CSV table of C-alpha atoms and ligand atoms in Angstrom, one decimal:
chain,number,residue,atom,x,y,z
A,20,UNK,CA,131.6,44.7,164.8
A,21,UNK,CA,134.2,42.1,164.9
A,22,UNK,CA,137.6,42.7,163.4
A,23,UNK,CA,138.2,41.5,159.9
A,24,UNK,CA,140.9,41.6,157.2
A,25,UNK,CA,140.3,43.4,154.0
A,26,UNK,CA,141.7,43.0,150.6
A,27,UNK,CA,140.9,44.8,147.3
A,28,UNK,CA,140.7,42.1,144.4
A,29,UNK,CA,142.8,42.8,141.3
A,30,UNK,CA,141.0,40.2,139.0
A,31,UNK,CA,138.3,37.7,139.3
A,32,UNK,CA,140.5,34.8,139.4
A,33,UNK,CA,142.4,36.4,142.3
A,34,UNK,CA,139.3,37.2,144.3
A,35,UNK,CA,138.2,33.5,143.9
A,36,UNK,CA,141.8,32.5,145.1
A,37,UNK,CA,141.5,34.7,148.1
A,38,UNK,CA,138.0,33.5,149.4
A,39,UNK,CA,137.8,29.9,148.4
A,40,UNK,CA,140.5,28.5,150.9
A,41,UNK,CA,139.0,30.6,153.8
A,42,UNK,CA,135.7,29.2,155.0
A,43,UNK,CA,134.8,32.5,156.7
A,44,UNK,CA,135.8,34.8,154.0
A,45,UNK,CA,133.3,36.7,151.9
A,46,UNK,CA,133.2,38.9,148.9
A,47,UNK,CA,131.9,42.6,149.2
A,48,UNK,CA,130.6,44.7,146.4
A,49,UNK,CA,128.5,47.8,147.2
A,50,UNK,CA,128.5,46.5,150.8
A,51,UNK,CA,124.9,47.7,151.4
A,52,UNK,CA,123.9,44.2,152.6
A,53,UNK,CA,127.1,42.7,153.7
A,54,UNK,CA,128.3,45.5,156.0
A,55,UNK,CA,124.9,46.2,157.7
A,56,UNK,CA,124.8,42.5,158.7
A,57,UNK,CA,128.5,42.7,160.1
A,58,UNK,CA,127.5,45.8,162.1
A,59,UNK,CA,124.6,44.0,163.5
A,60,UNK,CA,126.9,41.0,164.3
A,61,UNK,CA,124.7,38.7,162.2
A,62,UNK,CA,127.8,37.9,160.0
A,63,UNK,CA,131.4,37.8,161.3
A,64,UNK,CA,133.6,37.0,158.3
A,65,UNK,CA,137.4,36.9,158.9
A,66,UNK,CA,138.2,38.4,155.6
A,67,UNK,CA,136.3,40.6,153.1
A,68,UNK,CA,137.5,40.6,149.5
A,69,UNK,CA,136.3,43.6,147.6
A,70,UNK,CA,135.2,43.0,144.1
A,71,UNK,CA,133.9,46.6,143.5
A,72,UNK,CA,136.7,47.6,141.4
A,73,UNK,CA,136.8,44.7,139.1
A,74,UNK,CA,136.2,45.1,135.3
A,75,UNK,CA,132.6,43.7,135.5
A,76,UNK,CA,130.8,47.0,135.0
A,77,UNK,CA,129.5,46.7,131.4
A,78,UNK,CA,126.3,46.1,129.7
A,79,UNK,CA,126.6,44.8,126.3
A,80,UNK,CA,124.9,42.8,123.5
A,81,UNK,CA,125.0,39.1,123.9
A,82,UNK,CA,123.5,36.6,121.3
A,83,UNK,CA,120.4,38.7,120.7
A,84,UNK,CA,120.1,39.5,124.3
A,85,UNK,CA,122.1,41.5,127.0
A,86,UNK,CA,124.9,40.7,129.2
A,87,UNK,CA,124.9,42.6,132.6
A,88,UNK,CA,128.2,42.8,134.3
A,89,UNK,CA,128.0,41.7,137.9
A,90,UNK,CA,129.6,45.0,139.0
A,91,UNK,CA,127.1,47.2,137.3
A,92,UNK,CA,125.1,49.4,139.8
A,93,UNK,CA,121.4,48.7,140.3
A,94,UNK,CA,121.0,52.5,139.0
A,95,UNK,CA,122.9,51.9,136.0
A,96,UNK,CA,121.1,48.8,135.0
A,97,UNK,CA,117.7,50.4,135.8
A,98,UNK,CA,118.3,53.3,133.6
A,99,UNK,CA,120.1,51.6,130.7
A,100,UNK,CA,118.0,52.2,127.4
A,101,UNK,CA,118.1,48.7,126.4
A,102,UNK,CA,117.0,47.5,129.9
A,103,UNK,CA,114.3,50.1,129.9
A,104,UNK,CA,112.8,49.3,126.4
A,105,UNK,CA,113.6,45.4,126.2
A,106,UNK,CA,113.2,44.4,129.7
A,107,UNK,CA,111.2,46.7,131.6
A,108,UNK,CA,110.4,44.2,134.3
A,109,UNK,CA,114.2,44.3,135.2
A,110,UNK,CA,114.1,48.2,135.3
A,111,UNK,CA,110.9,48.3,137.3
A,112,UNK,CA,112.1,45.8,139.8
A,113,UNK,CA,115.3,47.6,140.5
A,114,UNK,CA,113.6,51.1,140.8
A,115,UNK,CA,111.0,49.5,143.2
A,116,UNK,CA,113.8,48.7,145.6
A,117,UNK,CA,115.7,50.5,148.4
A,118,UNK,CA,116.5,54.3,147.7
A,119,UNK,CA,118.5,56.2,145.1
A,120,UNK,CA,121.6,56.3,147.4
A,121,UNK,CA,121.4,52.5,148.0
A,122,UNK,CA,120.8,51.7,144.3
A,123,UNK,CA,124.0,53.8,143.3
A,124,UNK,CA,126.1,51.6,145.5
A,125,UNK,CA,124.3,48.3,145.2
A,126,UNK,CA,125.5,45.9,142.5
A,127,UNK,CA,123.7,43.3,140.2
A,128,UNK,CA,126.0,40.5,141.6
A,129,UNK,CA,125.3,41.4,145.1
A,130,UNK,CA,121.6,42.1,144.9
A,131,UNK,CA,120.3,38.6,144.3
A,132,UNK,CA,122.7,37.4,147.0
A,133,UNK,CA,121.4,39.6,149.8
A,134,UNK,CA,120.3,37.7,152.9
A,135,UNK,CA,116.7,37.6,154.1
A,136,UNK,CA,115.0,40.5,156.0
A,137,UNK,CA,113.5,38.1,158.5
A,138,UNK,CA,113.7,40.1,161.8
A,139,UNK,CA,114.8,36.9,163.6
A,140,UNK,CA,117.6,36.3,161.6
A,141,UNK,CA,118.8,39.9,161.9
A,142,UNK,CA,118.7,39.8,165.7
A,143,UNK,CA,121.5,37.4,167.2
A,144,UNK,CA,119.5,37.2,170.4
A,145,UNK,CA,116.9,35.1,168.6
A,146,UNK,CA,116.8,31.5,167.6
A,147,UNK,CA,117.5,31.1,163.9
A,148,UNK,CA,118.4,28.1,162.0
A,149,UNK,CA,119.6,30.2,159.1
A,150,UNK,CA,122.0,32.3,161.2
A,151,UNK,CA,123.0,29.5,163.5
A,152,UNK,CA,121.9,26.0,162.4
A,153,UNK,CA,120.3,23.9,165.0
A,154,UNK,CA,119.1,26.7,167.1
A,155,UNK,CA,115.4,26.6,166.0
A,156,UNK,CA,113.3,29.1,164.1
A,157,UNK,CA,111.8,31.8,166.3
A,158,UNK,CA,109.6,33.0,163.4
A,159,UNK,CA,107.5,29.8,163.3
A,160,UNK,CA,105.6,30.8,166.4
A,161,UNK,CA,106.5,34.4,166.5
A,162,UNK,CA,105.4,37.4,164.5
A,163,UNK,CA,105.4,35.9,161.1
A,164,UNK,CA,103.7,38.6,159.2
A,165,UNK,CA,106.5,39.0,156.4
A,166,UNK,CA,107.2,35.3,156.0
A,167,UNK,CA,106.9,32.5,153.4
A,168,UNK,CA,103.4,31.2,152.3
A,169,UNK,CA,105.1,28.7,149.8
A,170,UNK,CA,108.0,26.2,150.2
A,171,UNK,CA,108.8,26.9,153.8
A,172,UNK,CA,110.1,24.1,156.2
A,173,UNK,CA,109.9,23.2,159.9
A,174,UNK,CA,113.4,24.6,160.1
A,175,UNK,CA,112.9,28.0,158.3
A,176,UNK,CA,109.9,30.3,157.0
A,177,UNK,CA,112.1,33.2,155.9
A,178,UNK,CA,111.6,34.9,152.4
A,179,UNK,CA,114.0,36.1,149.9
A,180,UNK,CA,114.1,39.9,149.6
A,181,UNK,CA,115.6,41.0,146.1
A,182,UNK,CA,113.2,42.5,143.7
A,183,UNK,CA,115.6,42.0,140.8
A,184,UNK,CA,115.6,38.3,141.4
A,185,UNK,CA,111.8,37.9,140.9
A,186,UNK,CA,112.2,39.7,137.5
A,187,UNK,CA,115.1,37.5,136.5
A,188,UNK,CA,113.1,34.4,137.3
A,189,UNK,CA,110.7,35.2,134.4
A,190,UNK,CA,113.4,36.0,131.7
A,191,UNK,CA,115.2,32.8,131.6
A,192,UNK,CA,118.3,34.7,132.8
A,193,UNK,CA,121.6,32.9,133.2
A,194,UNK,CA,124.1,33.4,135.8
A,195,UNK,CA,127.8,33.2,134.8
A,196,UNK,CA,130.2,32.3,137.8
A,197,UNK,CA,133.8,31.7,138.1
A,198,UNK,CA,135.0,29.6,141.3
A,199,UNK,CA,137.8,27.3,142.5
A,200,UNK,CA,136.6,24.5,140.1
A,201,UNK,CA,136.4,26.8,137.0
A,202,UNK,CA,133.6,28.6,135.4
A,203,UNK,CA,130.0,27.5,135.0
A,204,UNK,CA,126.5,28.8,133.9
A,205,UNK,CA,123.6,28.6,136.3
A,206,UNK,CA,119.9,28.9,135.2
A,207,UNK,CA,118.5,31.8,137.2
A,208,UNK,CA,115.7,29.7,138.7
A,209,UNK,CA,118.4,27.3,139.9
A,210,UNK,CA,120.4,29.8,142.0
A,211,UNK,CA,118.4,30.0,144.9
A,212,UNK,CA,117.1,27.0,147.0
A,213,UNK,CA,114.4,26.2,149.3
A,214,UNK,CA,115.3,26.0,153.0
A,215,UNK,CA,114.5,22.3,153.7
A,216,UNK,CA,116.8,21.3,156.7
A,217,UNK,CA,119.7,23.5,155.5
A,218,UNK,CA,118.4,27.0,155.6
A,219,UNK,CA,121.7,28.4,156.1
A,220,UNK,CA,122.4,27.9,152.5
A,221,UNK,CA,120.5,30.5,150.4
A,222,UNK,CA,121.8,29.5,147.0
A,223,UNK,CA,123.3,26.7,145.0
A,224,UNK,CA,126.9,28.7,144.7
A,225,UNK,CA,129.7,26.9,146.2
A,226,UNK,CA,131.9,28.8,148.7
A,227,UNK,CA,134.3,31.2,146.7
A,228,UNK,CA,132.2,31.1,143.5
A,229,UNK,CA,132.0,34.8,142.1
A,230,UNK,CA,129.2,36.0,139.8
A,231,UNK,CA,130.8,37.7,136.8
A,232,UNK,CA,127.5,38.5,134.9
A,233,UNK,CA,123.9,38.0,134.5
A,234,UNK,CA,122.9,37.0,131.0
A,235,UNK,CA,119.5,37.9,129.6
A,236,UNK,CA,118.2,36.0,126.5
A,237,UNK,CA,116.6,37.7,123.6
A,238,UNK,CA,113.0,38.5,124.5
A,239,UNK,CA,110.5,40.6,122.4
A,240,UNK,CA,107.5,40.1,124.5
A,241,UNK,CA,105.9,42.3,127.1
A,242,UNK,CA,107.1,42.2,130.8
A,243,UNK,CA,106.2,44.0,133.9
A,244,UNK,CA,106.8,44.0,137.8
A,245,UNK,CA,104.7,45.2,140.6
A,246,UNK,CA,105.2,45.3,144.4
A,247,UNK,CA,103.3,45.9,147.6
A,248,UNK,CA,105.1,47.2,150.5
A,249,UNK,CA,104.3,48.9,153.8
A,250,UNK,CA,105.7,52.2,152.7
A,251,UNK,CA,105.6,53.8,149.3
A,252,UNK,CA,109.4,53.6,149.0
A,253,UNK,CA,112.4,52.2,150.8
A,254,UNK,CA,110.6,49.0,151.9
A,255,UNK,CA,110.9,45.3,151.0
A,256,UNK,CA,108.2,43.6,149.3
A,257,UNK,CA,105.3,42.0,151.2
A,258,UNK,CA,104.2,40.5,147.9
A,259,UNK,CA,105.5,41.2,144.3
A,260,UNK,CA,105.1,39.7,141.0
A,261,UNK,CA,106.8,39.6,137.7
A,262,UNK,CA,105.1,38.8,134.5
A,263,UNK,CA,106.6,38.1,131.0
A,264,UNK,CA,104.1,37.5,128.1
A,265,UNK,CA,105.2,36.3,124.6
A,266,UNK,CA,102.2,37.1,122.3
A,267,UNK,CA,101.2,35.5,119.0
A,268,UNK,CA,98.8,37.9,117.6
A,269,UNK,CA,96.0,38.4,120.0
A,270,UNK,CA,96.8,35.1,122.0
A,271,UNK,CA,99.5,34.6,124.7
A,272,UNK,CA,102.0,32.2,123.2
A,273,UNK,CA,104.0,31.8,126.4
A,274,UNK,CA,103.4,33.2,130.1
A,275,UNK,CA,106.0,33.4,132.7
A,276,UNK,CA,104.9,34.5,136.3
A,277,UNK,CA,107.0,34.6,139.5
A,278,UNK,CA,106.0,35.9,142.8
A,279,UNK,CA,108.3,37.7,145.4
A,280,UNK,CA,108.0,38.1,149.1
A,281,UNK,CA,106.2,34.7,149.5
A,282,UNK,CA,108.9,32.1,149.5
A,283,UNK,CA,112.8,31.4,150.2
A,284,UNK,CA,113.3,32.0,146.5
A,285,UNK,CA,111.5,33.7,143.6
A,286,UNK,CA,108.3,31.5,143.2
A,287,UNK,CA,107.5,30.5,139.7
A,288,UNK,CA,104.0,29.3,139.3
A,289,UNK,CA,103.8,26.7,136.4
A,290,UNK,CA,100.1,26.0,136.9
A,291,UNK,CA,99.1,29.6,136.3
A,292,UNK,CA,101.6,30.0,133.3
A,293,UNK,CA,100.0,26.7,131.7
A,294,UNK,CA,96.5,28.1,132.2
A,295,UNK,CA,97.6,31.3,130.3
A,296,UNK,CA,99.3,29.7,127.4
A,297,UNK,CA,97.4,29.7,124.1
A,298,UNK,CA,94.5,31.8,125.5
A,299,UNK,CA,93.3,35.3,124.5
A,300,UNK,CA,93.7,37.8,127.4
A,301,UNK,CA,90.6,38.4,129.4
A,302,UNK,CA,90.0,39.5,132.9
A,303,UNK,CA,88.1,36.2,133.6
A,304,UNK,CA,91.1,34.3,132.4
A,305,UNK,CA,93.6,36.4,134.6
A,306,UNK,CA,91.3,36.1,137.7
A,307,UNK,CA,91.4,32.3,137.3
A,308,UNK,CA,95.3,32.2,137.0
A,309,UNK,CA,95.7,34.3,139.9
A,310,UNK,CA,93.5,31.9,141.9
A,311,UNK,CA,95.4,29.0,140.7
A,312,UNK,CA,98.7,30.7,141.5
A,313,UNK,CA,97.9,30.9,145.3
A,314,UNK,CA,96.0,27.6,145.6
A,315,UNK,CA,98.7,25.9,147.3
A,316,UNK,CA,99.7,28.6,149.7
A,317,UNK,CA,100.3,27.5,153.3
A,318,UNK,CA,100.0,30.6,155.5
A,319,UNK,CA,101.4,31.0,159.1
A,320,UNK,CA,99.4,32.7,161.9
A,321,UNK,CA,100.0,36.3,160.7
A,322,UNK,CA,100.4,36.2,157.1
A,323,UNK,CA,97.3,34.9,155.4
A,324,UNK,CA,96.8,38.4,154.1
A,325,UNK,CA,99.3,37.7,151.4
A,326,UNK,CA,96.9,35.4,149.6
A,327,UNK,CA,94.2,38.0,148.7
A,328,UNK,CA,97.0,40.7,148.3
A,329,UNK,CA,99.0,38.6,146.0
A,330,UNK,CA,96.0,37.4,143.9
A,331,UNK,CA,94.9,41.0,143.3
A,332,UNK,CA,98.4,42.0,142.6
A,333,UNK,CA,99.0,39.3,140.0
A,334,UNK,CA,95.5,40.1,138.4
A,335,UNK,CA,96.6,43.8,138.1
A,336,UNK,CA,100.1,42.8,136.7
A,337,UNK,CA,98.4,40.5,134.1
A,338,UNK,CA,95.8,43.2,133.1
A,339,UNK,CA,98.7,45.9,132.7
A,340,UNK,CA,101.1,43.6,131.0
A,341,UNK,CA,98.6,42.4,128.4
A,342,UNK,CA,97.3,45.9,127.8
A,343,UNK,CA,93.9,45.2,129.0
A,344,UNK,CA,94.4,47.9,131.5
A,345,UNK,CA,96.6,51.0,131.3
A,346,UNK,CA,99.8,51.1,133.7
A,347,UNK,CA,98.7,52.8,136.9
A,348,UNK,CA,101.7,54.8,137.5
A,349,UNK,CA,105.5,54.5,137.7
A,350,UNK,CA,107.2,51.5,139.2
A,351,UNK,CA,107.3,51.6,142.9
A,352,UNK,CA,103.9,53.1,143.5
A,353,UNK,CA,101.8,49.9,143.3
A,354,UNK,CA,101.1,50.1,147.1
A,355,UNK,CA,98.0,52.5,147.0
A,356,UNK,CA,96.3,50.8,144.1
A,357,UNK,CA,96.9,47.3,145.2
A,358,UNK,CA,95.8,48.0,148.7
A,359,UNK,CA,92.8,49.4,147.3
A,360,UNK,CA,92.3,46.1,145.4
A,361,UNK,CA,92.4,44.2,148.6
A,362,UNK,CA,88.9,45.7,149.6
A,363,UNK,CA,87.1,43.1,147.5
A,364,UNK,CA,88.4,40.3,149.7
B,416,FAD,C1,117.6,50.3,153.9
B,416,FAD,C2,117.7,49.3,152.6
B,416,FAD,C3,116.5,49.2,151.8
B,416,FAD,C4,116.5,48.1,150.8
B,416,FAD,N1,115.4,48.0,150.1
B,416,FAD,C5,115.4,46.9,149.1
B,416,FAD,C6,114.4,46.6,148.4
B,416,FAD,O1,113.4,47.0,148.5
B,416,FAD,N2,114.6,45.6,147.3
B,416,FAD,C7,115.8,45.0,147.1
B,416,FAD,O2,115.7,44.1,146.2
B,416,FAD,N3,116.8,45.3,147.8
B,416,FAD,C8,116.8,46.2,148.8
B,416,FAD,N4,117.8,46.5,149.6
B,416,FAD,C9,119.0,45.6,149.3
B,416,FAD,C10,120.0,46.2,148.5
B,416,FAD,O3,119.4,46.3,147.2
B,416,FAD,C11,121.2,45.1,148.6
B,416,FAD,O4,121.8,45.3,149.8
B,416,FAD,C12,122.1,45.3,147.4
B,416,FAD,O5,121.5,45.2,146.2
B,416,FAD,C13,123.2,44.4,147.5
B,416,FAD,O6,124.3,44.6,146.5
B,416,FAD,P1,125.7,45.1,147.0
B,416,FAD,O7,126.5,45.3,145.9
B,416,FAD,O8,125.7,46.1,148.0
B,416,FAD,O9,126.1,43.7,147.9
B,416,FAD,P2,126.9,43.4,149.1
B,416,FAD,O10,126.4,44.0,150.4
B,416,FAD,O11,128.4,43.9,148.9
B,416,FAD,O12,127.0,41.8,149.2
B,416,FAD,C14,125.8,41.0,149.3
B,416,FAD,C15,126.2,39.7,149.2
B,416,FAD,O13,126.4,39.3,147.9
B,416,FAD,C16,127.8,38.7,147.9
B,416,FAD,N5,128.5,39.2,146.7
B,416,FAD,C17,128.5,40.5,146.1
B,416,FAD,N6,129.0,40.5,144.9
B,416,FAD,C18,129.1,39.2,144.6
B,416,FAD,C19,129.6,38.5,143.3
B,416,FAD,N7,129.9,39.3,142.2
B,416,FAD,N8,129.5,37.3,143.3
B,416,FAD,C20,129.4,36.5,144.4
B,416,FAD,N9,128.9,37.0,145.6
B,416,FAD,C21,128.8,38.3,145.6
B,416,FAD,C22,128.5,39.3,149.2
B,416,FAD,O14,129.5,38.2,149.6
B,416,FAD,C23,127.2,39.3,150.2
B,416,FAD,O15,127.1,37.9,150.6
B,416,FAD,C24,117.8,47.4,150.5
B,416,FAD,C25,119.0,47.7,151.4
B,416,FAD,C26,118.9,48.6,152.5
B,416,FAD,C27,120.0,48.8,153.3
């Protein structure tokens, strides 16, 4: 690991003032992503500013919704009674990620900002435009099994790894940030970006901007998160999906659907959402929506399996969210059932 300086921030403003003027300075919260990447020499910051002790650890009511402090641990958020009952998609996504020990350390601010799990990004011996712009993308012609099927570019085919981010993408969540130019609010779908020809930039945050909270608006509908992974725990999504349905009697008033593990950002599917709005839930409708959701997928050599896997997972998520099919077990155990579902393809 390269030598670096370390400071413990005393306030959000002081944290911003310490990071903003130093181009290679970074925040650290739980450190579960940042420190791993430093040990692997993927990241070499000159200064780490520790924001873990800042007073950003509360969950409270906000305009009918919920404000989640950026310093709240993944465990605390997942187990919070209001999150469990009103926003189960958030709780399920958090519990489907990592391990108990990691969730105890990991923070809500750090989780959506974790870097990709692309093995070529995480190996400094490999060409990677995201790690070192201009060096190429070894994944394009490499073992691209876990890579993107939507929104990729010739410069980068990496996917975004956070489960929580996929859940937040269907809740119209807002991210509150404070930075060198003051405070601002970012609509969650605008936080992450597609790679284009600048894949080194994962998000629309400016250097030195600190997330202070993630705000969830009021939501009275049903929501759900399902994830397929190679092991039943402690593994990242091959494909995941988050669904939020607002019901009007027996009809779907509004549907929001996001896919994870398939793109450089949580992938909303407006065509599927439009198909579901105003309709009565049925398996036929959900099959058609799942078909539409993957119609524009562009697989690479080794990841075409994500299309049938994703269609089946989305079908199951819609059936379970709407109540047409009972929940098939606790969050994080989607693997067996979903792989079983692949048999039909
Ligand atoms: C073995 C393993 C398995 C895992 N499995 C999963 C999984 O299945 N699903 C999943 O979603 N995640 C998984 N993770 C990732 C883990 O959830 C994240 O590492 C964690 O949530 C990041 O939070 P943190 O507080 O530790 O962030 P840190 O590591 O401290 O920081 C991560 C990034 O966020 C920035 N940052 C932190 N806080 C702020 C802030 N408030 N404002 C602005 N920038 C900030 C840092 O500068 C850094 O760039 C896994 C991790 C490991 C090690």
